[in-house]
Coordinates of C-alpha atoms and ligand atoms in Angstrom, one line a residue:
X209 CA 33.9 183.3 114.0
X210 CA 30.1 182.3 114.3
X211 CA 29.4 179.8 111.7
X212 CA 26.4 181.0 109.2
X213 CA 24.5 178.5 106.9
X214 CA 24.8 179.9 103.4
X215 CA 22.0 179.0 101.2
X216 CA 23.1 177.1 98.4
X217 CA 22.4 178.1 93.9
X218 CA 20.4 180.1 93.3
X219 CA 20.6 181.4 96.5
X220 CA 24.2 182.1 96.8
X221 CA 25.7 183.0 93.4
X222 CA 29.4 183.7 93.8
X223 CA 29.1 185.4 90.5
X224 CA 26.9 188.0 91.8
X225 CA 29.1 189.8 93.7
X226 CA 31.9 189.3 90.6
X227 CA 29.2 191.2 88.2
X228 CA 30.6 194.8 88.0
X229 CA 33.6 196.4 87.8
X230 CA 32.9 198.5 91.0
X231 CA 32.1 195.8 93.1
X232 CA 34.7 193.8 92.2
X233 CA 37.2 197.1 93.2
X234 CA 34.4 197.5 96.4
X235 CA 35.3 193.6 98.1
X236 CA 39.0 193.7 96.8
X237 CA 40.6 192.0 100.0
X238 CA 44.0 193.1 99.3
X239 CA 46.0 196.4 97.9
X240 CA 49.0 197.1 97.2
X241 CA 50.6 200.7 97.5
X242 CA 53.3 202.4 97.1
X243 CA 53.9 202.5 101.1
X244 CA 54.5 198.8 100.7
X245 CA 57.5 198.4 97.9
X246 CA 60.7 198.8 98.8
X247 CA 62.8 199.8 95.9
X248 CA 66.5 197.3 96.1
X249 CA 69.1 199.8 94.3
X250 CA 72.7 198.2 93.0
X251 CA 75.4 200.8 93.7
X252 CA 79.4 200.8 92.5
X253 CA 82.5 203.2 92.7
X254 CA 83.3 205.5 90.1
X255 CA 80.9 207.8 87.8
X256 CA 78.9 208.3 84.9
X257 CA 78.3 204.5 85.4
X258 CA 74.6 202.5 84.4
X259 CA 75.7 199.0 84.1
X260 CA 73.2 196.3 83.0
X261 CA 72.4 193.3 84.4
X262 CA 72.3 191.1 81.8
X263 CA 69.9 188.6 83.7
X264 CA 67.6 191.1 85.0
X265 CA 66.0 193.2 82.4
X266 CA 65.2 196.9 83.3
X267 CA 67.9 196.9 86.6
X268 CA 71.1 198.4 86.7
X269 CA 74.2 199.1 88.8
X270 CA 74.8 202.6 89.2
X271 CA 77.3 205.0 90.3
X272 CA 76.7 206.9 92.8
X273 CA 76.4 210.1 91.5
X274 CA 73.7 208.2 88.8
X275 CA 72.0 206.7 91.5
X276 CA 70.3 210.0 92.8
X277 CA 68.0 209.9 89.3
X278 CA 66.5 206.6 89.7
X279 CA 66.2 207.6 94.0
X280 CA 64.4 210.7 92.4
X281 CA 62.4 208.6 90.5
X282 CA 61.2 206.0 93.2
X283 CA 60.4 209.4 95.2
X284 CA 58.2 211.1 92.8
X285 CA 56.5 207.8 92.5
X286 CA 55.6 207.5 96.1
X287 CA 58.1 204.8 97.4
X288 CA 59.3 205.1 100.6
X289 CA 61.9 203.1 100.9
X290 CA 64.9 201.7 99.7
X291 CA 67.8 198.6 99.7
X292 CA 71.1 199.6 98.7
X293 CA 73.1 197.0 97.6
X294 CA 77.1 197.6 97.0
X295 CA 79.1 195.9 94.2
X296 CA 82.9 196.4 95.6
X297 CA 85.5 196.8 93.1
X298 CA 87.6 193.5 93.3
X299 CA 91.2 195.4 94.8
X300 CA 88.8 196.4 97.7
X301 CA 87.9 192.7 98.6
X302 CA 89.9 190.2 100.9
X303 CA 89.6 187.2 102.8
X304 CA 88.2 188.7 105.8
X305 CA 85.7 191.7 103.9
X306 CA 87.1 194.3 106.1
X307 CA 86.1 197.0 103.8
X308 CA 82.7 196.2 104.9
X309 CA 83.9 198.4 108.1
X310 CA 85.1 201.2 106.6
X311 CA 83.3 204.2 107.4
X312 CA 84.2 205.7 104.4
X313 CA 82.7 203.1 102.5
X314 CA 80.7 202.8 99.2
X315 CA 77.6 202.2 101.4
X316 CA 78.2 204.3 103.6
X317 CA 79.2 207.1 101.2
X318 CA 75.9 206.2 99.7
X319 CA 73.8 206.8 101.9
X320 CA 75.0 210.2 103.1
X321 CA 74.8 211.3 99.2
X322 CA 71.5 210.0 99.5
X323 CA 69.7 211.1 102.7
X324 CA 71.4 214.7 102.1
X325 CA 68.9 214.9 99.3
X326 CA 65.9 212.9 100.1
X327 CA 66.2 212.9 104.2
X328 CA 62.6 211.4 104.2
X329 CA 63.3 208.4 102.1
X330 CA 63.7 205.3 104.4
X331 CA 67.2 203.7 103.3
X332 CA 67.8 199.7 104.5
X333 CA 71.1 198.1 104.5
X334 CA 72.4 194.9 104.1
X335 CA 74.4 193.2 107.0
X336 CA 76.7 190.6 105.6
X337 CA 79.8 189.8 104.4
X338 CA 79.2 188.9 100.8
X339 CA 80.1 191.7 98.5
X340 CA 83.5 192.6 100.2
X341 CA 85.0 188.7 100.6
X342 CA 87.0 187.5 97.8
X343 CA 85.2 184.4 98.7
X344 CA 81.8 185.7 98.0
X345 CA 80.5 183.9 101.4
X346 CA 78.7 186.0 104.2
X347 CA 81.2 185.6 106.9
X348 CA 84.3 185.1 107.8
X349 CA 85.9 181.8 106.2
X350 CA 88.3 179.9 107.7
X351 CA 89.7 175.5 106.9
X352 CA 86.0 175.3 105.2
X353 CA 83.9 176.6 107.9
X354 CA 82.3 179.9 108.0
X355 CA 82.8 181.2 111.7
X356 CA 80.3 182.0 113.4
X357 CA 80.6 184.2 116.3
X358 CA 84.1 186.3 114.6
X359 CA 82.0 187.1 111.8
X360 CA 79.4 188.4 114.6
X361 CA 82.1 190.9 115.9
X362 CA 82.4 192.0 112.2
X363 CA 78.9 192.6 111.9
X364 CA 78.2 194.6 114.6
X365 CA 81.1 197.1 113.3
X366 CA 79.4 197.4 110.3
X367 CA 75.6 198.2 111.3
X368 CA 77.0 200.7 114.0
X369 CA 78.9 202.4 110.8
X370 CA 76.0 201.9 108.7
X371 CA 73.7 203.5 110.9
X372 CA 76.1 207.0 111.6
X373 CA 76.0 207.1 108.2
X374 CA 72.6 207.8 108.5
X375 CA 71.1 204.0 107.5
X376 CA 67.3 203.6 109.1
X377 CA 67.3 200.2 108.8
X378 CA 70.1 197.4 109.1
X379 CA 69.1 194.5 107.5
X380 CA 70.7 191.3 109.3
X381 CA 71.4 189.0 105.8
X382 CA 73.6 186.0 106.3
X383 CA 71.6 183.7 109.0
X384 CA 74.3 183.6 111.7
X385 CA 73.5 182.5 114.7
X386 CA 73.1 185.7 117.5
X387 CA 74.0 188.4 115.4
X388 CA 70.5 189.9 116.0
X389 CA 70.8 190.6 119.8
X390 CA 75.0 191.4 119.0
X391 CA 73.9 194.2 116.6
X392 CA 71.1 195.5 119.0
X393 CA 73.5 195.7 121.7
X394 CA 76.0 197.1 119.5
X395 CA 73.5 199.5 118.3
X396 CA 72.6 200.6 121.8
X397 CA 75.8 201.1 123.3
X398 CA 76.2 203.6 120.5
X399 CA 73.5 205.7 120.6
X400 CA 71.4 204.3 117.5
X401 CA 68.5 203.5 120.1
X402 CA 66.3 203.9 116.7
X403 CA 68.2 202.3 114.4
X404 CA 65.5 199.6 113.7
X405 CA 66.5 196.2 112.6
X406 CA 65.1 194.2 109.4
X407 CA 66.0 190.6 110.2
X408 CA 66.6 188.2 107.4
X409 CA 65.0 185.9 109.9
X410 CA 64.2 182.8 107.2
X411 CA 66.5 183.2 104.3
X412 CA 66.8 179.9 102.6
X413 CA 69.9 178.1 101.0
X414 CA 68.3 178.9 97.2
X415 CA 69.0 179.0 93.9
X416 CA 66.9 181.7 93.1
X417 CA 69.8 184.2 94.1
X418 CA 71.9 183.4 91.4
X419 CA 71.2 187.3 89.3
X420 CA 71.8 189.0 92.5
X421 CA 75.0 187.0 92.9
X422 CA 76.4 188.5 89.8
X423 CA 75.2 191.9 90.2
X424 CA 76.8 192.6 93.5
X425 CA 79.7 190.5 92.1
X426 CA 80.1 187.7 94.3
X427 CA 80.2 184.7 92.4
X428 CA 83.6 183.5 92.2
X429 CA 85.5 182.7 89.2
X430 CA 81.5 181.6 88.7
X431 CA 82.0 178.6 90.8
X432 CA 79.2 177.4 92.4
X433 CA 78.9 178.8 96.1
X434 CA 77.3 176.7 98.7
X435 CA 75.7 178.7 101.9
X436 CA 73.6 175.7 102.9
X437 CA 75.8 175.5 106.6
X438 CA 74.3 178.9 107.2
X439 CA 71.3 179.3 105.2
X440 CA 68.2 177.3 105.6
X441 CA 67.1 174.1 103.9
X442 CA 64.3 175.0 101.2
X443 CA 62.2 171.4 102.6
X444 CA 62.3 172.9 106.4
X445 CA 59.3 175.1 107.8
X446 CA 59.3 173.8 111.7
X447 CA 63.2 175.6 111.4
X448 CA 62.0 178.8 110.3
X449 CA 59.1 179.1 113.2
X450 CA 62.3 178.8 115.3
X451 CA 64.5 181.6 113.6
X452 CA 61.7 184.1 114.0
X453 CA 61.3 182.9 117.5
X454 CA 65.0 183.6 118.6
X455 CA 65.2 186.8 116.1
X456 CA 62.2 188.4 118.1
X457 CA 63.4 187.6 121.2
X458 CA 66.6 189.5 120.4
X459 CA 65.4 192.6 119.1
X460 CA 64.5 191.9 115.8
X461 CA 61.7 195.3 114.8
X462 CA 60.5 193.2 111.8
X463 CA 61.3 189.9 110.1
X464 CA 62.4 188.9 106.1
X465 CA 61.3 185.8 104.3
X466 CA 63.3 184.9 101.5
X467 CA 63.1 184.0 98.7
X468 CA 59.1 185.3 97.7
X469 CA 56.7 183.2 95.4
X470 CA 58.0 179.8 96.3
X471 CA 57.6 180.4 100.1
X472 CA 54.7 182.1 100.5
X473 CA 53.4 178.9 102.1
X474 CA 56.3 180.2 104.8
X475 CA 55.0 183.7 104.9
X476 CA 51.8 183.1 105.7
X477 CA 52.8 180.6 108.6
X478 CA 54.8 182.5 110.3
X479 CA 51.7 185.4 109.8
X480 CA 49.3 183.6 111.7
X481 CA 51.8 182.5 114.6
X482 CA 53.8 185.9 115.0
X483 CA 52.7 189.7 115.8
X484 CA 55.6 190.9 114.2
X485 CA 55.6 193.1 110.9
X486 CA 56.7 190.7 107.7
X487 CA 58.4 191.8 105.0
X488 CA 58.7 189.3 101.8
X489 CA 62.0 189.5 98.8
X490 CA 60.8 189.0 95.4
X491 CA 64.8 187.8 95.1
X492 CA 66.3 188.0 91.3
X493 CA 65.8 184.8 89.8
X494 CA 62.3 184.9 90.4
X495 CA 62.5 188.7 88.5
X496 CA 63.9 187.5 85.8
X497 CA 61.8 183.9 85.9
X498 CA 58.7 186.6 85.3
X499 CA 60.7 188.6 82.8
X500 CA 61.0 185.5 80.8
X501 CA 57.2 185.2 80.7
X502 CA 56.3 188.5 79.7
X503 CA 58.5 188.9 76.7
X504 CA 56.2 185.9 75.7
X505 CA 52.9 187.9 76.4
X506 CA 54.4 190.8 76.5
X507 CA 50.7 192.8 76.3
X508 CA 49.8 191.4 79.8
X509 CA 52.6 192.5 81.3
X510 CA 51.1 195.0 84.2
X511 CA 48.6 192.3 85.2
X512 CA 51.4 189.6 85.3
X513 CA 53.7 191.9 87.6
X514 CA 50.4 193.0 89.5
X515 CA 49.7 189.4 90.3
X516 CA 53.3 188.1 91.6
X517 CA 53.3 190.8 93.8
X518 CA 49.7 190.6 95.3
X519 CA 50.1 187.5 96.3
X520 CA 52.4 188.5 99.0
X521 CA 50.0 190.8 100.8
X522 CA 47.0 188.4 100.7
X523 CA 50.0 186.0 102.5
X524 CA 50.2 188.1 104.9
X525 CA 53.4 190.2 104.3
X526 CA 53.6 194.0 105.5
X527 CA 55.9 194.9 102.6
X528 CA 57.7 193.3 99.4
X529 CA 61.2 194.1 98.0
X530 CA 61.2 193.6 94.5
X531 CA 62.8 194.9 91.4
X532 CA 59.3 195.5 90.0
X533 CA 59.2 198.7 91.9
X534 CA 59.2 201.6 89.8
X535 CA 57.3 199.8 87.1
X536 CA 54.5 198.9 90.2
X537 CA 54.8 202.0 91.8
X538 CA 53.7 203.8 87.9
X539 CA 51.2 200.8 87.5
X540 CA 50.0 201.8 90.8
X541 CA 49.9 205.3 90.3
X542 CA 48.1 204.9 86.9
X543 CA 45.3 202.9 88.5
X544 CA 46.0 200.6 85.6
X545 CA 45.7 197.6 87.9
X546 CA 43.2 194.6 87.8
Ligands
PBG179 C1 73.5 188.4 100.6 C2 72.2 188.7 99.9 C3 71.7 187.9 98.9 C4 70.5 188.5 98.5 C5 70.3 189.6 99.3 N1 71.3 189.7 100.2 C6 72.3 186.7 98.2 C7 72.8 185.6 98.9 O1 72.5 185.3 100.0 O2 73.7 184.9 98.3 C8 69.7 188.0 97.3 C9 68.7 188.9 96.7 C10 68.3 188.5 95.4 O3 68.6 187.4 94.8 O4 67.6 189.3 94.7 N2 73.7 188.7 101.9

């Protein structure tokens, strides 16, 4: 870019430009709208169910047949997309999560309830292990060690069922090694040649997941689980320029960065190097970190959620999942933003 002189005060008056409300709105660099907020939805067996979750204020597990009011919702609101997320009833879970590949399936039966009535809505799903081990880890567990290339095998089963379910995007989340060009392969052999893949491409070992843990209900006993031998070290950023490497070279259609706010350092990285759409996770604990703040200034609240989700765009990221989403989406929609 050609390098201009500016002229210094009074010349140049940043303020200038700052003056009026329409110019402020006119040089706005960023926006967010509803085409970029993916909507994560909590879903578990049985009916009539809208369970709380006690650390995230405003978000709830649902039933299925409850779930189709809050899809309605995101709909009429203009979000396109949506996360489901399965909390598995404990006698469904074992060592090895091989419920996860049972086409009959909570998700599964999800997202056919689901797409029958909104077959526009985008639906992502999660690729991992988690919410049907006993163990709560991502893969398969076996003397300490969370194998590698059997959980792979798993994994594959599960996006191929996933996607005849009728499941738009997988969404790769347990950062093992390969599984991106084992599910594309798997993918193709089947048929799904359009079955795009999300890649949790940098997913760090955080604490920040801890509300999400016990919404899906995989925190054991509530002992402490430690993913750090598959997900990434929160000092490393050299590491993560290397996942997205390998992930696009295996077929990855767009990559994750997770968690959000304390990464967005990451984000934009990865931006500048990579021509690859980048989606961001707002992940629990920083929802209910915010929450926290706005029930002490509780009459800022719009601009508060406004501002910890523009951030991500000016970063760089093509889209955001966060559990602000309706509540962004009506923001949005009411033009109540600035
Ligand atoms: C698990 C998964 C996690 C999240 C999304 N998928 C948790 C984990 O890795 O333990 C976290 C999302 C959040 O905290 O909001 N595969």
């Amino acid at each position: 870019m050609k390098k201009i002189g500016h002229g210094s005060y009074p010349l140049t008056r940043m303020r200038r430009n700052r003056t009026k409300l329409f110019s402020r709105e006119l040089l706005k660099e960023n926006r967010l709208s509803t085409h970029d907020i993916i909507l994560p939805v909590f879903v578990t067996d049985g009916e009539k169910k809208t369970i709380p979750i006690t650390t995230m204020p405003g978000v709830f597990v649902h039933s299925s047949d409850k779930i189709l009011s809050t899809v309605e919702r995101a709909v009429n609101l203009g979000i396109k997309s949506i996360a489901l997320f399965p909390n598995i009833d404990n006698s469904l879970k074992d060592f090895e999560g091989s419920y996860a590949t049972d086409e009959n399936n909570l998700v599964c039966k999800t997202v056919k309830l689901i797409k029958d009535k909104f077959p526009d809505l985008g639906i992502i799903c999660d690729v991992a292990l988690d919410p049907y081990t006993t163990h709560g880890h991502d893969g398969i567990y076996s003397d300490g060690e969370i194998l590698n290339d059997k959980t792979l095998e798993i994994l594959c089963k599960q996006a191929v069922i996933q996607a005849h379910a009728g499941c738009d995007i997988v969404a790769p989340s347990d950062m093992m090694d390969g599984r991106i060009l084992a599910i594309r392969k798997a993918l193709e052999s089947n048929g799904f040649h359009n079955t795009q893949i999300m890649s949790y491409a940098v997913k760090y070992s955080s604490s920040f997941y801890g509300p999400f843990r016990s919404a899906i209900g995989s925190l054991n006993n509530s002992k402490k689980i430690d993913k750090s031998t598959y997900q990434m070290d929160p000092s490393n950023i050299k590491e993560a320029v290397r996942e997205v490497e390998l992930d696009i070279s295996e077929g990855a259609d767009m990559i994750l960065i997770k968690p959000g706010m304390p990464y967005l350092d990451v984000l934009s990285n990865i931006n500048q190097n990579f021509d690859i759409p980048i989606f961001s996770y707002q992940v629990s604990g920083e929802y209910s970190m915010i929450c926290g703040y706005i029930d002490n200034q509780k009459n800022n609240r719009s601009n508060i959620i406004l501002e910890s989700l523009i951030c991500f765009k000016r970063a760089g990221a093509t889209g955001i999942l966060t559990y602000f989403a309706l509540e962004i989406a009506e923001i949005i929609k009411s033009d109540n933003i600035g």
